[in-house]
CSV table of C-alpha atoms in Angstrom, one decimal:
chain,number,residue,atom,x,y,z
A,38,UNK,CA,171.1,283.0,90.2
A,39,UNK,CA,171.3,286.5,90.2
A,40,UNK,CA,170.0,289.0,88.0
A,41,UNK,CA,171.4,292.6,87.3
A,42,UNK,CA,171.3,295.5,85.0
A,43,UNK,CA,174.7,296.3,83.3
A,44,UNK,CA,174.7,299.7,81.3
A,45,UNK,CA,177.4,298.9,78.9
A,46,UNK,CA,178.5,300.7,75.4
A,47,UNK,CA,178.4,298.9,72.0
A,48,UNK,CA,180.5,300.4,69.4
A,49,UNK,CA,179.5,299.4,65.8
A,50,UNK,CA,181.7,300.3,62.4
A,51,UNK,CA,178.8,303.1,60.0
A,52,UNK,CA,179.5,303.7,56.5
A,53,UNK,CA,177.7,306.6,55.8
A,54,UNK,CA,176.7,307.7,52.0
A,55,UNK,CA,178.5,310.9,50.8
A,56,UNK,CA,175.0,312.7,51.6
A,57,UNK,CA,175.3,311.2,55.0
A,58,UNK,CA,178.8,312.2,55.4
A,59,UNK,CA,177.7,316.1,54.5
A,60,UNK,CA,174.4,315.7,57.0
A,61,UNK,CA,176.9,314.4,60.0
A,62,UNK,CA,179.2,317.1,58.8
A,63,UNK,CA,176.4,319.9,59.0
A,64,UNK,CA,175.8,318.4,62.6
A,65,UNK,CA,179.5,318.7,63.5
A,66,UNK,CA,179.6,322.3,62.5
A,67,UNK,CA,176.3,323.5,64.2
A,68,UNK,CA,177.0,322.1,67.5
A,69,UNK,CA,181.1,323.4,67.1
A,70,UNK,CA,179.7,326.7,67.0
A,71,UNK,CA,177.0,326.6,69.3
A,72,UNK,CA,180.1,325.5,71.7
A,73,UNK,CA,182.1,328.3,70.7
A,74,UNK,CA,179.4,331.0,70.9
A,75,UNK,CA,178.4,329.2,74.8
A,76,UNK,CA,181.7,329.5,75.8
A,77,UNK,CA,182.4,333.1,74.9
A,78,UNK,CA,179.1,334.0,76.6
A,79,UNK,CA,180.2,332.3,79.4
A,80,UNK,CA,183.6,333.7,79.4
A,81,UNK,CA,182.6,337.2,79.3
A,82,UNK,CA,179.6,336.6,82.1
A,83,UNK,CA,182.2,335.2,84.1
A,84,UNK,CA,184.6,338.2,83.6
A,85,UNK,CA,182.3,340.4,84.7
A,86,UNK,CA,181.0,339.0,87.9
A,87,UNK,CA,184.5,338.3,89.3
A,88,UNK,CA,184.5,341.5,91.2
A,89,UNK,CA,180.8,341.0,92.7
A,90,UNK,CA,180.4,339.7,95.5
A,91,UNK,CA,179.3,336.2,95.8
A,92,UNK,CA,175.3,337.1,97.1
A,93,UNK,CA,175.2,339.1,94.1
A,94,UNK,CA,176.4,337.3,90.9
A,95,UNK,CA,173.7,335.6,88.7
A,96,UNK,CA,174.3,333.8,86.1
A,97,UNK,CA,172.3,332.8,82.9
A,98,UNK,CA,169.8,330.2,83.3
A,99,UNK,CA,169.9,327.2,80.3
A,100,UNK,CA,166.9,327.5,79.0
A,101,UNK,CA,167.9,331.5,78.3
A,102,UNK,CA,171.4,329.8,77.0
A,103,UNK,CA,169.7,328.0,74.8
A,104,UNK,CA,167.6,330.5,73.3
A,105,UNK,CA,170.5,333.0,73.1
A,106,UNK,CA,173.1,330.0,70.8
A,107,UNK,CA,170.1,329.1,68.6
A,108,UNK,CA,168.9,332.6,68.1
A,109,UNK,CA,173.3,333.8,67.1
A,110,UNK,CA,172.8,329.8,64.6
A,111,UNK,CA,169.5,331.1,63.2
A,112,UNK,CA,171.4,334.5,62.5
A,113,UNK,CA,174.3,332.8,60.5
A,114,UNK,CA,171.8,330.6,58.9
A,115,UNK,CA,172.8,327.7,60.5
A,116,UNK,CA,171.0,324.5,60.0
A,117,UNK,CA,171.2,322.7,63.7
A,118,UNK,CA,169.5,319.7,65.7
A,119,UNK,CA,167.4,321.1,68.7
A,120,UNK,CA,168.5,318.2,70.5
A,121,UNK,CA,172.4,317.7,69.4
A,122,UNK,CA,172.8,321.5,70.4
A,123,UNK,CA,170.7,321.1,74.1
A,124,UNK,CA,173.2,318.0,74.5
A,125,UNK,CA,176.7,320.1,73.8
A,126,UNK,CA,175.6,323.0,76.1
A,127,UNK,CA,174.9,320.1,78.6
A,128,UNK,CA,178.3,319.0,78.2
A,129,UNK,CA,180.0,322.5,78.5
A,130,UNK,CA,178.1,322.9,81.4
A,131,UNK,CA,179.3,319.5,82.9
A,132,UNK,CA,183.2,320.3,81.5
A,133,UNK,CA,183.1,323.7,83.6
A,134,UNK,CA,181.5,322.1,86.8
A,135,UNK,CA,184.7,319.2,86.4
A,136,UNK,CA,187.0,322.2,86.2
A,137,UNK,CA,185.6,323.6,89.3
A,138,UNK,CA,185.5,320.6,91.2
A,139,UNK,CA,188.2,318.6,90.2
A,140,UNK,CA,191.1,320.8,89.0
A,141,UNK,CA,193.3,319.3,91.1
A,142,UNK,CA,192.8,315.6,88.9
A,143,UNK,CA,193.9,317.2,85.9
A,144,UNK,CA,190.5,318.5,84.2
A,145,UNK,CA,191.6,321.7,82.4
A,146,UNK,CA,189.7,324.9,81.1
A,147,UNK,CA,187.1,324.6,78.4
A,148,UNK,CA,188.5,324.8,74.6
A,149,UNK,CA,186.9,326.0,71.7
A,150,UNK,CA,186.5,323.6,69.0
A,151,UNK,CA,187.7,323.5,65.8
A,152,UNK,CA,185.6,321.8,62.9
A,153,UNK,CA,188.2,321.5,60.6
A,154,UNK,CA,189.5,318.7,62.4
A,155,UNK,CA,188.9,315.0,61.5
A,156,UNK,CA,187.9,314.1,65.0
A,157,UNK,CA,184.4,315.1,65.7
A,158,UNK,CA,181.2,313.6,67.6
A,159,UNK,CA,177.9,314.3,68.0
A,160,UNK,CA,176.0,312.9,71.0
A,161,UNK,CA,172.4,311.4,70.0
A,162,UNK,CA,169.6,310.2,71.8
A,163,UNK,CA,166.4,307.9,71.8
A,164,UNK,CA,164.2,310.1,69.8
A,165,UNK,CA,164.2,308.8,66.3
A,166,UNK,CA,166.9,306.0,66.5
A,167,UNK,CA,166.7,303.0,65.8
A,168,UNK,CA,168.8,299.7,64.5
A,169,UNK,CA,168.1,296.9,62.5
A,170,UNK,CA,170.6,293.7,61.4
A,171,UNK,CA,172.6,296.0,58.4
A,172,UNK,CA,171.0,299.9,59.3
A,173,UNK,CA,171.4,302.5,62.1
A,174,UNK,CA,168.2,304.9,61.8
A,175,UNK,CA,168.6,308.2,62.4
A,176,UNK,CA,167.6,311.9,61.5
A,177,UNK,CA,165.8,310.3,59.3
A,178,UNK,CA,168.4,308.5,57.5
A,179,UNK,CA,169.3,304.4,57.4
A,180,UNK,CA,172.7,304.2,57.4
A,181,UNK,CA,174.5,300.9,56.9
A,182,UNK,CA,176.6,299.5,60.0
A,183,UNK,CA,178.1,296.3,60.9
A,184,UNK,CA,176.6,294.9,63.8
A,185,UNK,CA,179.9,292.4,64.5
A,186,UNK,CA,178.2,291.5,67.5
A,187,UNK,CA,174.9,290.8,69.3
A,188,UNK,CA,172.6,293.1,70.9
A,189,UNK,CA,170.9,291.2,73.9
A,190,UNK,CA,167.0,291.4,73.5
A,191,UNK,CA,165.1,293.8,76.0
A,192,UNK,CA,168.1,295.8,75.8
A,193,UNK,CA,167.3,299.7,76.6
A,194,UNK,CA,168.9,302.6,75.0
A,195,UNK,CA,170.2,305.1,76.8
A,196,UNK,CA,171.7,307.5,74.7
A,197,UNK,CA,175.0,307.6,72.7
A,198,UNK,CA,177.8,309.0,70.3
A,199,UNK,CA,178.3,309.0,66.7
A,200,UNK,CA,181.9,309.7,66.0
A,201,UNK,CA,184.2,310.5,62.9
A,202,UNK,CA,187.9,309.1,64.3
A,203,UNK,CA,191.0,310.4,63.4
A,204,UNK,CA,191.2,307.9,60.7
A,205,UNK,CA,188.4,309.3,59.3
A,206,UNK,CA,185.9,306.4,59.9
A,207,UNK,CA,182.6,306.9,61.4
A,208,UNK,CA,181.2,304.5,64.4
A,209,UNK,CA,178.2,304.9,66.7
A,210,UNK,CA,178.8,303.7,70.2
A,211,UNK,CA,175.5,302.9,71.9
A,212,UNK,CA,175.5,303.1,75.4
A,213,UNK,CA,172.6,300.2,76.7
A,214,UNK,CA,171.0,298.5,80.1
A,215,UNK,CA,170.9,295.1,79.7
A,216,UNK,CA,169.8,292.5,82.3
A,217,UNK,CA,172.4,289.9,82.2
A,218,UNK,CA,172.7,286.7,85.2
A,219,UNK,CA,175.4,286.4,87.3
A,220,UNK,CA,176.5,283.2,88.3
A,221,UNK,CA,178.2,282.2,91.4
A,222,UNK,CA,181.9,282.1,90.7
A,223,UNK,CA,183.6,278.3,90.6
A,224,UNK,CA,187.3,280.0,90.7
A,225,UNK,CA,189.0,280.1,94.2
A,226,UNK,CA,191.9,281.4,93.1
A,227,UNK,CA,193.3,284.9,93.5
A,228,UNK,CA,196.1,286.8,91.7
A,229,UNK,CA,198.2,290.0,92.3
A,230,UNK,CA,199.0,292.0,89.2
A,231,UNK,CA,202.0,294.4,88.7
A,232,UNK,CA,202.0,296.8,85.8
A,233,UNK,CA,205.1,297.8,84.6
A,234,UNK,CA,206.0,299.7,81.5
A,235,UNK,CA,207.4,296.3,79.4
A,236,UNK,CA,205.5,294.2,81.5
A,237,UNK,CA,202.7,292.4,83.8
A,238,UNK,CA,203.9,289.9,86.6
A,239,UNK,CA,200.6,288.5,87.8
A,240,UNK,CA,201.3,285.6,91.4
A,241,UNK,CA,198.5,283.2,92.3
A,242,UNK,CA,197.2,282.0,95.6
A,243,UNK,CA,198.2,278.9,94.1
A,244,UNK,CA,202.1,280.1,94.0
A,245,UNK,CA,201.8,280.1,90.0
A,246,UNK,CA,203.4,283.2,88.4
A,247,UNK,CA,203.9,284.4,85.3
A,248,UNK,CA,205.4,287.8,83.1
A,249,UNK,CA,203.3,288.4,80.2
A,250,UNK,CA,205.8,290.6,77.9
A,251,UNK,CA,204.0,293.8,76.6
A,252,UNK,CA,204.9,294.7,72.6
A,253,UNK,CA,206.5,298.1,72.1
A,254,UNK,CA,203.4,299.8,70.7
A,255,UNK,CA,204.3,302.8,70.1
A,256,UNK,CA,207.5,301.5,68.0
A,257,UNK,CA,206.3,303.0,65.0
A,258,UNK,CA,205.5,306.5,66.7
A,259,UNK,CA,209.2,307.1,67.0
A,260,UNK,CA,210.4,305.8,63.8
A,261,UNK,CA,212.5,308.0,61.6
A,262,UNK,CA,209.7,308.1,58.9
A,263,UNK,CA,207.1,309.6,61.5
A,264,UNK,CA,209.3,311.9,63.5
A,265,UNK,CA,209.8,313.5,59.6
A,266,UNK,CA,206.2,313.6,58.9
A,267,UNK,CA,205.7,315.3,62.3
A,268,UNK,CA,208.3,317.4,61.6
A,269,UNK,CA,206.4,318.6,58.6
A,270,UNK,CA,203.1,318.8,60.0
A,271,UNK,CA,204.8,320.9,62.7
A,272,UNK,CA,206.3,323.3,60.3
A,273,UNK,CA,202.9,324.0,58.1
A,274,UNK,CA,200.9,324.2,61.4
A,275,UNK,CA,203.2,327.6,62.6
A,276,UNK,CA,202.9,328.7,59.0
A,277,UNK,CA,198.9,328.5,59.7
A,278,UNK,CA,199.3,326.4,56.6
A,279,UNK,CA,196.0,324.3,56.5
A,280,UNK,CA,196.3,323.2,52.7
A,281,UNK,CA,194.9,319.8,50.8
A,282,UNK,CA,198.4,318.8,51.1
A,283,UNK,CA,199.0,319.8,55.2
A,284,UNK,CA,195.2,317.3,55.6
A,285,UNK,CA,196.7,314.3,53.6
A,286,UNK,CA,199.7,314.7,55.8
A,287,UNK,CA,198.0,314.7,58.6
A,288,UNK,CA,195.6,311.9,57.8
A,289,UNK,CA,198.5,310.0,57.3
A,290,UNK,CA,200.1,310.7,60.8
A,291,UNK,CA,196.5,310.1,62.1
A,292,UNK,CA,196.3,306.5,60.6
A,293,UNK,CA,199.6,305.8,62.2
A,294,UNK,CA,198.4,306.9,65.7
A,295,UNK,CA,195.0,304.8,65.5
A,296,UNK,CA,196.9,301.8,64.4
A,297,UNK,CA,199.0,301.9,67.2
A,298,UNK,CA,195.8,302.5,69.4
A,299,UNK,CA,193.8,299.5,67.8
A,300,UNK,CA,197.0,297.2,68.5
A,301,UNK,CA,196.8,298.2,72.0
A,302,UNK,CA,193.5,297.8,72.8
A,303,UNK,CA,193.0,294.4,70.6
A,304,UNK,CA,196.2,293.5,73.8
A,305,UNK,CA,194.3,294.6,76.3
A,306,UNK,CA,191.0,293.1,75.6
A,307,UNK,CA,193.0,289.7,75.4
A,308,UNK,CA,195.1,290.1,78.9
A,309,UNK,CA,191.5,291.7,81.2
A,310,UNK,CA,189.6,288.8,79.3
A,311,UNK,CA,192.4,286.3,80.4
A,312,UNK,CA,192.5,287.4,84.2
A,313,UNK,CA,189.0,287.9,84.8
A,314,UNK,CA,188.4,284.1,83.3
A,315,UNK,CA,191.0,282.4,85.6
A,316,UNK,CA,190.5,284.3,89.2
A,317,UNK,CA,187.5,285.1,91.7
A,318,UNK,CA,189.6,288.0,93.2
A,319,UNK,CA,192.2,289.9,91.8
A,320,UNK,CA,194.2,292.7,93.5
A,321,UNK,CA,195.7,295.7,91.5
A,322,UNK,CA,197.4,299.0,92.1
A,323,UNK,CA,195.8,302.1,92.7
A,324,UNK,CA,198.1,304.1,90.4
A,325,UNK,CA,197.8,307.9,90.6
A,326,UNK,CA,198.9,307.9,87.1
A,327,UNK,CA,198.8,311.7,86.7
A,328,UNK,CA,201.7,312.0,89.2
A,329,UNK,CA,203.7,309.4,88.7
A,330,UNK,CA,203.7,311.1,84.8
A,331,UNK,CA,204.8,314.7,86.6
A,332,UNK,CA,207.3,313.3,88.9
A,333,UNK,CA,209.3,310.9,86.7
A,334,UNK,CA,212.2,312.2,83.9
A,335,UNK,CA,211.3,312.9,80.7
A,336,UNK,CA,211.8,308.8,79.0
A,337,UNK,CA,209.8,307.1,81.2
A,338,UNK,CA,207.1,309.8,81.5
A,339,UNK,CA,206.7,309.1,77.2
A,340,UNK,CA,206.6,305.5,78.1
A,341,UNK,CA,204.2,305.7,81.1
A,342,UNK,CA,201.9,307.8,78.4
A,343,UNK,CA,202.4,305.4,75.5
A,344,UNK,CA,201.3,302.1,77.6
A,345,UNK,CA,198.1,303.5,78.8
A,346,UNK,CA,197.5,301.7,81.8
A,347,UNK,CA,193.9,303.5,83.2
A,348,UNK,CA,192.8,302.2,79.6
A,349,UNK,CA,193.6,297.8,80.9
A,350,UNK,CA,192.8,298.2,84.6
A,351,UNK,CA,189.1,300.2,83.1
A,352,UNK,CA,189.1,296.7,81.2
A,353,UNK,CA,189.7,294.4,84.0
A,354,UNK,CA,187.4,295.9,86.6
A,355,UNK,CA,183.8,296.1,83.7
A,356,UNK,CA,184.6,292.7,82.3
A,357,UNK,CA,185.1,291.2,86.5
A,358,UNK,CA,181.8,293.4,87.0
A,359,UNK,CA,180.1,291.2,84.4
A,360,UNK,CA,182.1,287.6,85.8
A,361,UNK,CA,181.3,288.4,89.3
A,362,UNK,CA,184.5,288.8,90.0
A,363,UNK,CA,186.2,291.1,93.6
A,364,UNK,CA,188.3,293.9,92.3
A,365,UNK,CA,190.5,295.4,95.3
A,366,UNK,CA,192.8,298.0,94.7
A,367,UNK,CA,195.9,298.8,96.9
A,368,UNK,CA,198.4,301.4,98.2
A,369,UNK,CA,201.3,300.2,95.9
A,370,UNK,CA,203.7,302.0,98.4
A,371,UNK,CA,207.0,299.6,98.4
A,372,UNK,CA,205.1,296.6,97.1
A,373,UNK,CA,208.9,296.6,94.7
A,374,UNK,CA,211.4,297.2,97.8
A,375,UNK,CA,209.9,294.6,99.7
A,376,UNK,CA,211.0,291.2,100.2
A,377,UNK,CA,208.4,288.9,99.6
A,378,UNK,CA,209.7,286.5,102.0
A,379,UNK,CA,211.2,288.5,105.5
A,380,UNK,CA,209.5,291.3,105.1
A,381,UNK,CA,212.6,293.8,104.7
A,382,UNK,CA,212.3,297.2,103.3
A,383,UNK,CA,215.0,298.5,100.7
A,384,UNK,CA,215.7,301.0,98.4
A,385,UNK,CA,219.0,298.6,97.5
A,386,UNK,CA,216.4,295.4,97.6
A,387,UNK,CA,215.9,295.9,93.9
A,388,UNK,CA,219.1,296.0,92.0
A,389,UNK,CA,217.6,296.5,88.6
A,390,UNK,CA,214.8,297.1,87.1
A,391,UNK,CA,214.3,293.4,86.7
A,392,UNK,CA,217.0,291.8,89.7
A,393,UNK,CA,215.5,291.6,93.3
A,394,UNK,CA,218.0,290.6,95.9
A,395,UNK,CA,217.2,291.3,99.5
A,396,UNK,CA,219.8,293.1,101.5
A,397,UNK,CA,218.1,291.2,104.6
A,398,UNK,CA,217.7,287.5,103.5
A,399,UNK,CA,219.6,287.5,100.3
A,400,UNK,CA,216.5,286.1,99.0
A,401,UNK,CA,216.7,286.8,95.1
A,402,UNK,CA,213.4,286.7,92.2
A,403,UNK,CA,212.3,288.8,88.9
A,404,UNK,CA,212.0,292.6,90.5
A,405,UNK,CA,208.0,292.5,88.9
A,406,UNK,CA,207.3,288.9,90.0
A,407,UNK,CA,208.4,289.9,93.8
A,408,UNK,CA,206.0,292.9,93.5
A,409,UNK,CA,202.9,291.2,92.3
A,410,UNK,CA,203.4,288.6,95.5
A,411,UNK,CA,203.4,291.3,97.9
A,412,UNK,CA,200.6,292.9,95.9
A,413,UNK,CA,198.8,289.4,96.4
């Protein structure tokens, strides 16, 4: 029996005091604005070397970074965490390098941040924090969390974020090395999975398939009552209009969206958990999401967004990772315009979005269904 180490995250429900809620808040702010001052350093540093040549620009160091955002903090009298601020310029460091390197996959320009938003986070490390059954410990505080689930002992702590959602609840995830056995997997079976905006048609070795329906979860985010409320919202943002009454309203919209979000991923949780318990290999897509998003109409690009699929397949393959299970990912190049059973390559093959009728063998199945057996 084999035995690895797994770094996995644990997110955990706080409820912070009202004092704790202006401490977190104070942390939110200072490391905001050490972001914003970093940036516009970095902006204006980067302006001015564009015309030099390439053996001649230098830029500034961290440490002097550093120095440079704590001194402008100290200036505004500023109260700030040492190590949340060394942790932001880390990660505006590591958001310009992803720019730079991987434009291309859809990693945009740095943004400066706003604090008057509900979303914030704060990244935190080992110094100082620790847990307890009931208590998070940190800066000094114990703040009460719900620990719905086991940490495993000897577990290591690497680091990890304490967030305000848009909601306006507060969680810490804790990111964690744990040693965990794997066993030797019993299942023989394998399974091809097709993901389709209403749908997954998963086929077995065994010749077992099956569609499991997906529910409309963004239903609600096109109802009449929040297309209004957006419409509002909308309307007080071009005004600049950031009232008591433009936050309820968007706290409201905000409640709406992480609703929708907890639905899904309470779904997905149950459908990777599902697969990775009944199969020893299971053979996906490798969707380039981002394009098939640019290059489809203006409908089914909404509905590709709403469904999320990068957030199920990241589910399937770090819950087969801990079951010892083979991911293998595919070209999914006309896995739905061929015929499972001759072999024939149509466009006309698939009638419908849901009718498959081969133009070869006349051979006729569910559209999804005949695409997860040539995904198998």
């Amino acid at each position: 029996m084999e035995i690895i180490e797994l770094h996995r995250n644990f997110k955990f429900r706080l409820y912070p005091s009202d004092d704790q809620k202006i401490l977190f808040d104070y942390h939110f702010f200072s490391k905001n604005q050490a972001w914003n001052f970093s940036l516009a350093f970095k902006i204006k540093e980067l302006s001015e070397m564009k015309d030099l040549p390439k053996e001649d620009r230098t830029y500034t160091k961290f440490k002097d970074l550093y120095q440079l955002t704590t001194d402008h903090l100290d200036e505004r009298n500023i109260t700030f965490n040492s190590g949340v601020i060394q942790d932001e310029l880390r990660k505006l460091d590591a958001t310009f390098k992803k720019f730079y390197t991987k434009k291309s996959d859809g990693y945009g320009f740095p943004r400066f941040k706003l604090s008057r938003l509900t979303e914030q986070s704060i990244i935190i490390r080992n110094q100082a924090t620790h847990w307890d059954d009931k208590h998070l410990k940190l800066f000094r505080n114990s703040i009460k969390a719900k620990f719905h689930r086991n940490i495993p002992d000897g577990a290591k702590f690497n680091g990890g974020v304490i967030k305000r959602e848009s909601d306006g609840k507060y969680y810490v995830i804790l990111n964690l090395t744990i040693e965990q056995e794997i066993k030797e997997n019993q299942n023989i079976t394998e399974c091809g999975i097709d993901l389709n905006v209403k749908n997954i048609a998963i086929t077995d070795s065994d010749g077992n398939q099956e569609l499991i329906e997906l529910e409309d979860f963004s239903k609600s985010k096109y109802s009449k009552t929040f297309k209004k409320l957006q419409k509002k919202l909308s309307k007080r943002h071009r005004k600049k209009n950031f009232s008591k009454r433009t936050k309820k309203l968007q706290n409201k919209s905000n409640r709406i969206q992480k609703k929708i979000k907890n639905k899904k991923e309470d779904c997905f949780h149950k459908i990777s958990k599902k697969i990775t318990n009944n199969y020893s290999r299971i053979t996906i897509e490798d969707l380039t999401i981002k394009d098939m998003k640019e290059s489809a109409m203006t409908f089914l690009n909404r509905m590709i967004s709403d469904i999320s699929w990068g957030s199920l397949i990241t589910k399937i393959k770090y819950k087969a990772e801990q079951m010892n299970v083979i991911i293998r990912e595919i070209n999914p190049a006309f896995s739905s315009q061929r015929c499972n059973q001759c072999g024939a390559i149509s466009k006309n093959n698939r009638k419908s979005q849901s009718d498959f009728q081969c133009v070869n063998c006349n051979h006729t199945s569910n559209a999804d269904l005949n695409a997860s057996k040539n995904i198998l």
